[in-house]
Coordinates of C-alpha atoms in Angstrom, one line a residue:
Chain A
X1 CA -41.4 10.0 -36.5
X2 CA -40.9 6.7 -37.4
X3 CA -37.0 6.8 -38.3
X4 CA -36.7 9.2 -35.2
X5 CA -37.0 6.0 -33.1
X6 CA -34.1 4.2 -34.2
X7 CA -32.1 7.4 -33.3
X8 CA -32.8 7.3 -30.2
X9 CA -30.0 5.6 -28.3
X10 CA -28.8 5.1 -24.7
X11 CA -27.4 9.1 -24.9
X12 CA -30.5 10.6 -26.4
X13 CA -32.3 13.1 -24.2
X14 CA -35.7 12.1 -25.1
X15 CA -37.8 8.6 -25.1
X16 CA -39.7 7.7 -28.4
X17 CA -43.2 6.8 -27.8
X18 CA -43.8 3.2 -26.7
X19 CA -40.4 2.6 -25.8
X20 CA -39.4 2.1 -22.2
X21 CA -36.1 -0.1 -22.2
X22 CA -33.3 0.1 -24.6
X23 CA -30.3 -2.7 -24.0
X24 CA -26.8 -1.4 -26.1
X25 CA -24.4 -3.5 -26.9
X26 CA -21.1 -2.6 -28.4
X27 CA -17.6 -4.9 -28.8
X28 CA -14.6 -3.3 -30.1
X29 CA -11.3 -4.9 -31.4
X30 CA -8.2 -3.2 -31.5
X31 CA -4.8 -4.3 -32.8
X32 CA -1.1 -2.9 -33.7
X33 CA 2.2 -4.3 -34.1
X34 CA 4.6 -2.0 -34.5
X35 CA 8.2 -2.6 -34.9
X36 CA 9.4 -4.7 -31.5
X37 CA 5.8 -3.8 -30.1
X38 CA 2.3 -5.2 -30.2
X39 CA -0.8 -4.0 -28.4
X40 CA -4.2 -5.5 -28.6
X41 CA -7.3 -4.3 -27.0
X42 CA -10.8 -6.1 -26.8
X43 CA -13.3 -3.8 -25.3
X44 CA -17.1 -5.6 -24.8
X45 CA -19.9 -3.0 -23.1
X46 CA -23.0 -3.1 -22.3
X47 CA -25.6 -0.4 -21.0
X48 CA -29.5 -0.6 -20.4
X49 CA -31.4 2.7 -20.3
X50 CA -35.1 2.3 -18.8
X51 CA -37.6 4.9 -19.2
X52 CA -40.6 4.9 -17.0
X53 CA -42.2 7.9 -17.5
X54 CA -41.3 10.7 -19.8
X55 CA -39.5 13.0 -17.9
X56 CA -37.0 10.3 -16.3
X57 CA -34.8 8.0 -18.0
X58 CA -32.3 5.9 -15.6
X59 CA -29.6 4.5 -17.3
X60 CA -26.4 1.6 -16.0
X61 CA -24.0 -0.2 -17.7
X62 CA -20.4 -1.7 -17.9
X63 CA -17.8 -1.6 -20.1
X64 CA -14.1 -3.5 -19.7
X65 CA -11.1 -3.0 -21.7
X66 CA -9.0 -6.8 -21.7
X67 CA -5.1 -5.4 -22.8
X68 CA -2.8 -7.3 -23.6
X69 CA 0.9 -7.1 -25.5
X70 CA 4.5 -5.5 -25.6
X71 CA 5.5 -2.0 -24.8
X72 CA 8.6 0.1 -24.8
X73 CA 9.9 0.2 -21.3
X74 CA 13.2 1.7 -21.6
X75 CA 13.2 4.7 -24.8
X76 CA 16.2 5.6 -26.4
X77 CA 17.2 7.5 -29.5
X78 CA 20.0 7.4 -32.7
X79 CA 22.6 9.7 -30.6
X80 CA 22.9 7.0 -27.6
X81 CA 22.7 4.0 -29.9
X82 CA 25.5 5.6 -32.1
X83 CA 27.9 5.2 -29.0
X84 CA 27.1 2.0 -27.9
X85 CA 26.5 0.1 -31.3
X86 CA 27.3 -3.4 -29.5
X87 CA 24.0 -2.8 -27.2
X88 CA 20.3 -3.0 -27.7
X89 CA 19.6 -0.3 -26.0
X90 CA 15.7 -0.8 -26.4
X91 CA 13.9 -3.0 -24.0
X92 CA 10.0 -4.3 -24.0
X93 CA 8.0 -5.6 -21.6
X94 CA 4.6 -7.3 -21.5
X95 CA 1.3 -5.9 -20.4
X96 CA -1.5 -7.8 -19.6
X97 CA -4.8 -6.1 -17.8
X98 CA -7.9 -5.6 -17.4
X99 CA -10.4 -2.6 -17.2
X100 CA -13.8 -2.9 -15.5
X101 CA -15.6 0.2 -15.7
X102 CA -19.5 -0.1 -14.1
X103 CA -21.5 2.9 -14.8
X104 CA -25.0 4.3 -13.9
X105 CA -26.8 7.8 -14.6
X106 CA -30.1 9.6 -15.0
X107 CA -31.5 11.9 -17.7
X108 CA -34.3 14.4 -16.0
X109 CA -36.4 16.4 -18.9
X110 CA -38.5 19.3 -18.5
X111 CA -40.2 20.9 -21.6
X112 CA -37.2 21.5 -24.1
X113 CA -34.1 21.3 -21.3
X114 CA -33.2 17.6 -20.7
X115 CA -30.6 17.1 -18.0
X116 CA -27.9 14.5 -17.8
X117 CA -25.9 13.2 -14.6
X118 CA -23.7 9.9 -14.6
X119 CA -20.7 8.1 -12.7
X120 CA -18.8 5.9 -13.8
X121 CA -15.7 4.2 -11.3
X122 CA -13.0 2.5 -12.8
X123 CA -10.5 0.1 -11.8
X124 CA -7.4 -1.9 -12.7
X125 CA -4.1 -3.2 -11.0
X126 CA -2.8 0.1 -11.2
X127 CA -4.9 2.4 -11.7
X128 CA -8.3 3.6 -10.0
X129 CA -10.9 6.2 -11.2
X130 CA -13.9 8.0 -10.3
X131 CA -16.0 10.1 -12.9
X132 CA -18.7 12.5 -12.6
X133 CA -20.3 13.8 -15.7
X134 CA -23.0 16.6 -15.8
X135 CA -24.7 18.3 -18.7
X136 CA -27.5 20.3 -19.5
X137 CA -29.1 20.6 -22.9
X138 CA -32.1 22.5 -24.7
X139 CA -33.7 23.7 -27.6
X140 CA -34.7 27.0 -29.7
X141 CA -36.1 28.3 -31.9
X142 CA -39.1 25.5 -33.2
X143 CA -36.1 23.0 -32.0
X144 CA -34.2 24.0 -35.0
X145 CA -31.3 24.6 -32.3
X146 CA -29.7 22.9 -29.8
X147 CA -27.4 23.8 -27.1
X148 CA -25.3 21.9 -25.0
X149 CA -23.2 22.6 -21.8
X150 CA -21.3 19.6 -20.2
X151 CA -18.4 19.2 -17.3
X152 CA -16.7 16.4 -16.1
X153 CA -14.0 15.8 -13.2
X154 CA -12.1 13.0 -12.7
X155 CA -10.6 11.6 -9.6
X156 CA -7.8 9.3 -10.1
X157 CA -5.1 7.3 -8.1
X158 CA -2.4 5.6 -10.3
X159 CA 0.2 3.5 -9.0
X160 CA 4.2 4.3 -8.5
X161 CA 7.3 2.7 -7.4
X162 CA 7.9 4.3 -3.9
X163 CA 11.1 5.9 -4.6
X164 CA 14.4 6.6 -2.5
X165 CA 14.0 9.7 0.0
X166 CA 16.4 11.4 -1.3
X167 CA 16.6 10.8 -5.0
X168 CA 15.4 13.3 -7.8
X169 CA 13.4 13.1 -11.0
X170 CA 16.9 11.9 -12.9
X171 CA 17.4 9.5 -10.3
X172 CA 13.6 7.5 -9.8
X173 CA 13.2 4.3 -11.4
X174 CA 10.5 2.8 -13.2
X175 CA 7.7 1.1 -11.3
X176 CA 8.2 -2.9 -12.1
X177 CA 4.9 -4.6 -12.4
X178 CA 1.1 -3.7 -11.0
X179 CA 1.8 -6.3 -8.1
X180 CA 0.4 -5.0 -5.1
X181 CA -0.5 -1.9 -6.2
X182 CA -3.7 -1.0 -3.9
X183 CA -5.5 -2.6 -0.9
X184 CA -1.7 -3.6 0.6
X185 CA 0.6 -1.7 2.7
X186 CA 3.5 -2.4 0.5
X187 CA 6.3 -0.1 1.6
X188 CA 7.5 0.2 -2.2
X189 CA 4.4 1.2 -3.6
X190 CA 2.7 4.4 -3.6
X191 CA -0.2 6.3 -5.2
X192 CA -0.2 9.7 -7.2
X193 CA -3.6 11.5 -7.5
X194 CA -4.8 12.9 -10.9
X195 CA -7.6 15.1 -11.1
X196 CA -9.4 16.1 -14.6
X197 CA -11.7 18.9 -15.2
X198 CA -13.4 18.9 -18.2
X199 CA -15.8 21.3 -19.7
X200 CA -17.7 20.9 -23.0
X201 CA -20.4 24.0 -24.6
X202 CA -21.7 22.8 -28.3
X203 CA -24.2 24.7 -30.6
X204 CA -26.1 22.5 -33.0
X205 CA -27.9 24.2 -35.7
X206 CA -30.4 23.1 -38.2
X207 CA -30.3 25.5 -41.2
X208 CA -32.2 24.1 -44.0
X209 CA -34.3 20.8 -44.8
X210 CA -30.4 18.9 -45.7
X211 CA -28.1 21.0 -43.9
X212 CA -27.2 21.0 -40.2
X213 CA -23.9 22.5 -38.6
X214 CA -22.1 21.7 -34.7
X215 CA -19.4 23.9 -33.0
X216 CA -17.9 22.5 -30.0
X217 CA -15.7 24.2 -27.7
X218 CA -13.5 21.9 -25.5
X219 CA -11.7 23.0 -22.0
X220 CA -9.5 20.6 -20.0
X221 CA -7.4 21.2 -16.7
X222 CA -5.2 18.2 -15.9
X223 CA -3.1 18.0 -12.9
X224 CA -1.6 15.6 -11.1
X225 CA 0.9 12.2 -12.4
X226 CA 0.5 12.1 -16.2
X227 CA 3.3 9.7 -16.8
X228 CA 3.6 6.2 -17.8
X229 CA 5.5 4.6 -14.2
X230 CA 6.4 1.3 -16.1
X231 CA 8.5 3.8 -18.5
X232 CA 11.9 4.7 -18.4
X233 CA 14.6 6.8 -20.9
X234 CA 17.7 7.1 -20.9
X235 CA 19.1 10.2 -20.1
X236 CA 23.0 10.0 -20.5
X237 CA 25.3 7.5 -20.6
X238 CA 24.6 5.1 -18.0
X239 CA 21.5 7.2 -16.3
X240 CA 18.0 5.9 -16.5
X241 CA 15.1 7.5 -15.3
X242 CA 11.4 6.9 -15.0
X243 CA 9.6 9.3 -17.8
X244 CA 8.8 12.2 -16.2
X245 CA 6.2 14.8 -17.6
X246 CA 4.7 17.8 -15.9
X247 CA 2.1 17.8 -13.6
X248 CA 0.0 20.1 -15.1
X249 CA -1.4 20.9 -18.5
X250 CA -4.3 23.0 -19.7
X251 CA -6.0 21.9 -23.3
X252 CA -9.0 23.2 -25.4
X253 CA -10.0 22.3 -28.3
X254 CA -12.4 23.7 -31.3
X255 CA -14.6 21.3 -33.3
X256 CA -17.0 22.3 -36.4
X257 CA -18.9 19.6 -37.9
X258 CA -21.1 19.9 -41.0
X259 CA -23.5 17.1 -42.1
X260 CA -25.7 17.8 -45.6
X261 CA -27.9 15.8 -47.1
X262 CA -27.7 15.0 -51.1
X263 CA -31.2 14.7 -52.0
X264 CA -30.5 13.7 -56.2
X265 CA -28.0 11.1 -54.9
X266 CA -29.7 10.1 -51.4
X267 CA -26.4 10.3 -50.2
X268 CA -25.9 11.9 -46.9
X269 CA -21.9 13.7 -46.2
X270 CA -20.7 14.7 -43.2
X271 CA -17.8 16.7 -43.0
X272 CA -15.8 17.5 -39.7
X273 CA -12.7 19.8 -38.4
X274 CA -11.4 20.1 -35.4
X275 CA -8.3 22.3 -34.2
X276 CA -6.6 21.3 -30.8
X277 CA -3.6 23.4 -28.6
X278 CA -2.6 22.8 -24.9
X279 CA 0.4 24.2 -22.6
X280 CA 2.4 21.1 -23.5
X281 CA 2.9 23.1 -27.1
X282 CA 1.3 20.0 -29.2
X283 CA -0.8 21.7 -31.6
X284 CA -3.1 19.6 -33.7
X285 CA -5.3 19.6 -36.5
X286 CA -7.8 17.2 -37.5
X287 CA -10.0 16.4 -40.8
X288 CA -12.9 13.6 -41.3
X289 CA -15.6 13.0 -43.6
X290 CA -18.1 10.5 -43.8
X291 CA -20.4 9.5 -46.6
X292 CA -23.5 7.3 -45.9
X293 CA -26.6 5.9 -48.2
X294 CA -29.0 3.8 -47.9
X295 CA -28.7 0.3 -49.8
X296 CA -32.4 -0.8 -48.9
X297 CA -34.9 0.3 -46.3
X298 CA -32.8 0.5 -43.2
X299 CA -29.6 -0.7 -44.3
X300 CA -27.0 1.5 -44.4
X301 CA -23.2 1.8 -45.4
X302 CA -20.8 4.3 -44.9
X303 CA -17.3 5.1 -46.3
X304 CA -15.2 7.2 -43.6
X305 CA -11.7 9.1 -44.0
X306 CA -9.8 10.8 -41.2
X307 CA -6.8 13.0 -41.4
X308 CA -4.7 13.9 -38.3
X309 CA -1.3 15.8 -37.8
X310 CA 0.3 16.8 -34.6
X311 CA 3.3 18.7 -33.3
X312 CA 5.1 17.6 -30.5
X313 CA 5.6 18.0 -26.8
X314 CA 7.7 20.8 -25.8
X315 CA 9.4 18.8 -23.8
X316 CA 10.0 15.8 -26.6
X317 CA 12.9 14.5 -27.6
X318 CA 13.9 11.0 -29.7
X319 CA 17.3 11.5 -27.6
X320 CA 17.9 13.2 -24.6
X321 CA 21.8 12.6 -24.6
X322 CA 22.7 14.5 -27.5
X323 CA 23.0 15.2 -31.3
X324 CA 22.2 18.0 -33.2
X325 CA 18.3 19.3 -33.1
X326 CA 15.6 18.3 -32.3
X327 CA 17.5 15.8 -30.4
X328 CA 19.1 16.6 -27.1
X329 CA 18.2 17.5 -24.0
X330 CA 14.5 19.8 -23.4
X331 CA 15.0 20.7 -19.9
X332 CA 13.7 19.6 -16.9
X333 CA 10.8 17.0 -18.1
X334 CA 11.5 13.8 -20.5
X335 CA 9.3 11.1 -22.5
X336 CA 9.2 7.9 -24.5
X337 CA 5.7 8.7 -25.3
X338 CA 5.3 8.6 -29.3
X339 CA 1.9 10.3 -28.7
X340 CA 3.6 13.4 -27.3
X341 CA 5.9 13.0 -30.3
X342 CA 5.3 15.1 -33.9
X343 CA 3.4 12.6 -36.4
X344 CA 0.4 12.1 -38.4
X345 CA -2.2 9.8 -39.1
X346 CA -4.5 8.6 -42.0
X347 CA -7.6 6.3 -40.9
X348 CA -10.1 4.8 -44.0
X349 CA -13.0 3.1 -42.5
X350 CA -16.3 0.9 -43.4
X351 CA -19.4 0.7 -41.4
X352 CA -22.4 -0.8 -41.9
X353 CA -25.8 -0.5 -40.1
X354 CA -29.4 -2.1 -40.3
X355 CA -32.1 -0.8 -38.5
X356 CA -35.7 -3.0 -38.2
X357 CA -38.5 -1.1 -37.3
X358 CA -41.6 -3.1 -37.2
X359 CA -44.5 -1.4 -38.1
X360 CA -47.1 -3.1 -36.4
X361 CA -46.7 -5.4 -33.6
X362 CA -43.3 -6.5 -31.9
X363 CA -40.4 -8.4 -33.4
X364 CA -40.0 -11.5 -32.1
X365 CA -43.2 -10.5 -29.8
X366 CA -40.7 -8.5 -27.3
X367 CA -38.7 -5.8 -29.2
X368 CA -40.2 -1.8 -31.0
X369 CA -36.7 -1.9 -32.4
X370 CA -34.0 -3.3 -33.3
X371 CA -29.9 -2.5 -34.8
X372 CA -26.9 -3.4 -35.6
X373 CA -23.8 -2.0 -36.7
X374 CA -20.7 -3.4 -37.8
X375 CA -17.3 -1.1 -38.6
X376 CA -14.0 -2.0 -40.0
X377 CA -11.3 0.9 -39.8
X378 CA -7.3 0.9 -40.7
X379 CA -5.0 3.9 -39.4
X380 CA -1.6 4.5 -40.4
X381 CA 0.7 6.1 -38.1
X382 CA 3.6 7.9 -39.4
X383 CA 6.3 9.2 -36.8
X384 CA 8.1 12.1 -38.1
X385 CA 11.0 11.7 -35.6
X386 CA 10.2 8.7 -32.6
X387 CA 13.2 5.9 -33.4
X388 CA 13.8 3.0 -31.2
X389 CA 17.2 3.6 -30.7
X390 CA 17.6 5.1 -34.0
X391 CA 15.3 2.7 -36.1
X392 CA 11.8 4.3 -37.7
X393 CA 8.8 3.1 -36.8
X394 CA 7.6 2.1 -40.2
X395 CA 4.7 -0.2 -39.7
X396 CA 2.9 1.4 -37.0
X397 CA -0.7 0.2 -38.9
X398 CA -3.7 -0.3 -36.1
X399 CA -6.9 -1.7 -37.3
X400 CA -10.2 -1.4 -35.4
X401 CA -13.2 -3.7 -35.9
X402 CA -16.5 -3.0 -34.4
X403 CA -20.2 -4.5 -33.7
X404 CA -23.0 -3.5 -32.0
X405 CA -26.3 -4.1 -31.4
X406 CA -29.2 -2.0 -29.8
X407 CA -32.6 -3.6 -28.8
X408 CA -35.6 -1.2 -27.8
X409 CA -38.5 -2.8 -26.1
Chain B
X1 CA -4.0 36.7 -30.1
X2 CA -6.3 38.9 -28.3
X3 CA -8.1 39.6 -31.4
X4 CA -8.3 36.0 -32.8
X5 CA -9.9 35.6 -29.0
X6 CA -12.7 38.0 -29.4
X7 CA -12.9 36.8 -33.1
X8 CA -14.1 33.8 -31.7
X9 CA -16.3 35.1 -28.8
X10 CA -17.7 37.3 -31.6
X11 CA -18.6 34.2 -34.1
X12 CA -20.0 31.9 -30.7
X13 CA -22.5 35.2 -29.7
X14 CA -23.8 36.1 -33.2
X15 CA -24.0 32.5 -34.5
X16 CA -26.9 31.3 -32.7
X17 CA -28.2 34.8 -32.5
X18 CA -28.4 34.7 -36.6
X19 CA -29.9 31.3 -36.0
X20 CA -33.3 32.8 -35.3
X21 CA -33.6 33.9 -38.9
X22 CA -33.5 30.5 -40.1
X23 CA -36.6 27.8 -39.5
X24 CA -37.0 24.4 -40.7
X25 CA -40.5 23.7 -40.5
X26 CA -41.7 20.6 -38.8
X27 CA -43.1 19.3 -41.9
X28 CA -39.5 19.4 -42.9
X29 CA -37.7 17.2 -40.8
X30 CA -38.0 14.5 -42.6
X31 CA -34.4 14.0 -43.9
X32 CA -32.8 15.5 -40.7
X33 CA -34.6 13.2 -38.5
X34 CA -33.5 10.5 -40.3
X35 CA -30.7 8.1 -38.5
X36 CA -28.5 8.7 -41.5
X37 CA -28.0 12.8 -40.3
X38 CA -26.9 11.9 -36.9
X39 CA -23.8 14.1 -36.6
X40 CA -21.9 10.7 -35.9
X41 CA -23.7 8.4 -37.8
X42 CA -23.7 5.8 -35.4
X43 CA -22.7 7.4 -32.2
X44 CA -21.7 3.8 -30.9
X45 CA -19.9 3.2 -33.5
X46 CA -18.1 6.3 -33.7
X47 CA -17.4 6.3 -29.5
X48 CA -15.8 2.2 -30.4
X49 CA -13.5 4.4 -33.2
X50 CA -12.9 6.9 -30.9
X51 CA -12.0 4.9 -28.0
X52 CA -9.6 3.2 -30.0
X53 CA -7.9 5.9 -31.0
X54 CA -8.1 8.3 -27.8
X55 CA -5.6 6.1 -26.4
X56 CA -3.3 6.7 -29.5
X57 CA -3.1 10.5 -30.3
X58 CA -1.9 13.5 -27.8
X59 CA -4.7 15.0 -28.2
X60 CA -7.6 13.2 -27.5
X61 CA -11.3 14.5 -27.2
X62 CA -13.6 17.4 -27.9
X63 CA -14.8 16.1 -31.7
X64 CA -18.4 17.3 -31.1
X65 CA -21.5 15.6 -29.4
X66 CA -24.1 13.2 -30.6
X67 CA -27.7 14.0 -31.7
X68 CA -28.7 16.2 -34.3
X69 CA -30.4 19.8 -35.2
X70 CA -33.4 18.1 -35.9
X71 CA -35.5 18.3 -32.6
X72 CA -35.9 14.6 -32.8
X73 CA -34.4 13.4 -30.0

């Protein structure tokens, strides 16, 4: 029992036995500099979970994301550069915003089903989002299984340029800045809804004293403006347009974890896969692993690895004006988005935890508990074919730190 | 296609159903209760990672869910 309690987090489904309050919180770090771009991302949270009696836990928190940096705002390829070699066809512009997302739920338990219902509303100058998440979970057989069924639906409004009557896709133009974007009347500014369906059904199964297994199955319906509006590519020669993708897309996703305890090395591995197709036709695959000891009593450090390869959109294209395939046109949609382009990545990370767990009295005459967690992680990105007009993104390196820190009381 | 399909549906019926042949007593636990065979090891950690990089792949989501098989939590 006694390491049990320092598992149990703001998302467990069950209170530990003294505990009544636990305060989370996490600070992330993100940064990337690209060639011609730069993106960096500081992301503080903070959640309280309070449990008053057994069966009830109620839960709030907040979380922010503070961007700030360079993007691509006008995507073009090798083909269109190779005609106009005088021109930088490329252009960048900055992005500064914030993210405030507030958040509150409840977990309700009843013998070995624990139910889970939260909202979270998000906000930003051009974007707005309300979230409602729902899940129900319980155990079998003497709690050596666990199953889990979750949905989620999003209901978004993201800011656009308002564009001409009678203009067409080819023909709209990128929206400038987040000036004015909601709670004005401003005749050239508009908003697209975006609605997200989500369901999630895992199976987590204990099958000997070292060896447990998860299988996740992942559905998503999107539907709705799934664009960037700030983005434009060039089309032909002289024609712009504002990226435009379709408006719906269907993705699912399979997940099979395995995590199995070395008892002659104390050293605990976990191993994941995960497979991913949607109606955009990117395909991906996925590989991690994760080994973890402990250096001392409740101090722990962990070496992590993740692999990641994806196809691209069907509708991608480094050039939309020409040259021989996979450049050209792809029909009726377009993006600059080097996500929905064919790449791979390769992440190496270190994390580091320590867990107190007094075993008499309080520390510090308040706390049952107490953790922290630091992490340290470097990706490599490598684009198979996005250019900036021509030129490959060689660099594209992010790195990620992390802290947290979870006090139960 | 179709068979890959019921392939699937097959493996996600008879899985847990198999399941019931296998018990870890409670006696047992000890190592899967432990913190260090969380499926994420440090689910805040892993949901900073994977916030950080949801934003940077087309194909975000749907790794798994935290906890473990262990009945502890």
């Amino acid at each position: 029992m006694g390491p049990c309690v320092l598992a149990v987090s703001l998302f467990a489904s069950a209170p530990a036995r003294a505990q009544v309050a636990v305060l989370d919180t996490a600070h992330t770090f993100y940064h990337e500099a690209p060639t011609r771009t730069n993106m960096t991302v500081y992301t503080p949270g903070v959640d309280l979970a309070v449990t008053p009696a057994p069966w009830v836990t109620i839960r709030g928190g907040y979380e922010a994301d503070i961007v700030s940096g360079a993007s691509v705002s006008v995507k073009a390829g090798r083909a269109y550069q190779a005609v106009n070699p005088g021109a930088d066809v490329i252009s960048t512009a900055s992005v500064n915003d914030v993210r405030h997302a507030p958040r509150g739920g409840i977990v309700l338990r009843k013998g070995d089903v624990a139910y889970t219902a939260q909202y979270t509303y998000g906000t930003e100058h051009d974007y707005k989002s309300h979230s409602i998440f729902v899940s129900a979970k319980t155990e079998a057989y003497e709690h050596d299984t666990q199953f889990e069924l979750s949905y989620a639906r999003n209901f978004d409004l993201v800011c656009d340029r308002t564009q001409a009557v009678n203009d067409r896709p080819p023909r709209f133009r990128a929206l400038e800045d987040s000036k004015a974007c909601f709670g004005t009347s401003d005749p050239l500014r508009t908003r697209h809804t975006l609605s997200i369906d989500g369901l999630q059904a895992a199976w987590t199964q204990a099958w000997t004293p070292e060896l447990a297994t998860q299988l996740a199955y992942t559905a998503q319906l999107i539907e709705g403006f799934q664009s960037s509006p700030y983005r434009s590519v060039i089309l032909a020669q002289g024609l712009k347009a504002q990226e435009h993708h379709p408006e719906n897309r269907a993705r699912q996703s399979v997940a099979i974890r395995l995590n199995y305890y070395i008892r002659p090395i104390k050293v605990a591995v976990r191993i994941g896969a995960r497979v991913y197709r949607d109606t955009w036709d990117i395909t991906s695959g996925t590989g991690d692993i994760e080994v973890e000891k402990y250096l001392f009593e409740g101090f722990r450090v962990a070496a992590r690895g993740r692999y990641y390869k994806q196809t691209g959109a069907s509708f991608w294209s480094d050039d939309y004006t020409g040259g021989d395939p996979p450049l050209g046109p792809k029909g009726q949609y377009w993006t600059g988005d080097r996500e929905l382009s064919p790449f791979s990545s390769i992440g190496l990370g270190l994390r580091l935890t320590y867990g107190i767990q007094p075993a008499k009295g309080r520390l510090l005459g308040l706390m049952t508990g107490l953790k922290l967690g630091a992490a340290a992680d470097a990706i490599q990105f490598s684009y198979d074919e996005y250019t900036l007009g021509g030129v490959p993104i060689t660099n594209a390196r992010a790195y990620v730190l992390g802290a947290n820190v979870s006090a139960s009381f | 296609m179709r068979t890959n399909h019921l392939s699937l549906l097959a493996a996600l019926l008879l899985g847990p159903a198999l399941a019931s042949c296998v018990t870890v007593k409670p006696q047992q636990r000890a190592v899967l209760a432990d913190p260090i065979m969380q499926f994420e090891g440090d689910p805040q950690s892993a949901a900073q990672l994977r916030h950080a990089i949801d934003n940077r792949e087309g194909s975000y989501g749907g790794g798994g869910v935290s906890g473990g098989g262990c009945g502890c939590n």
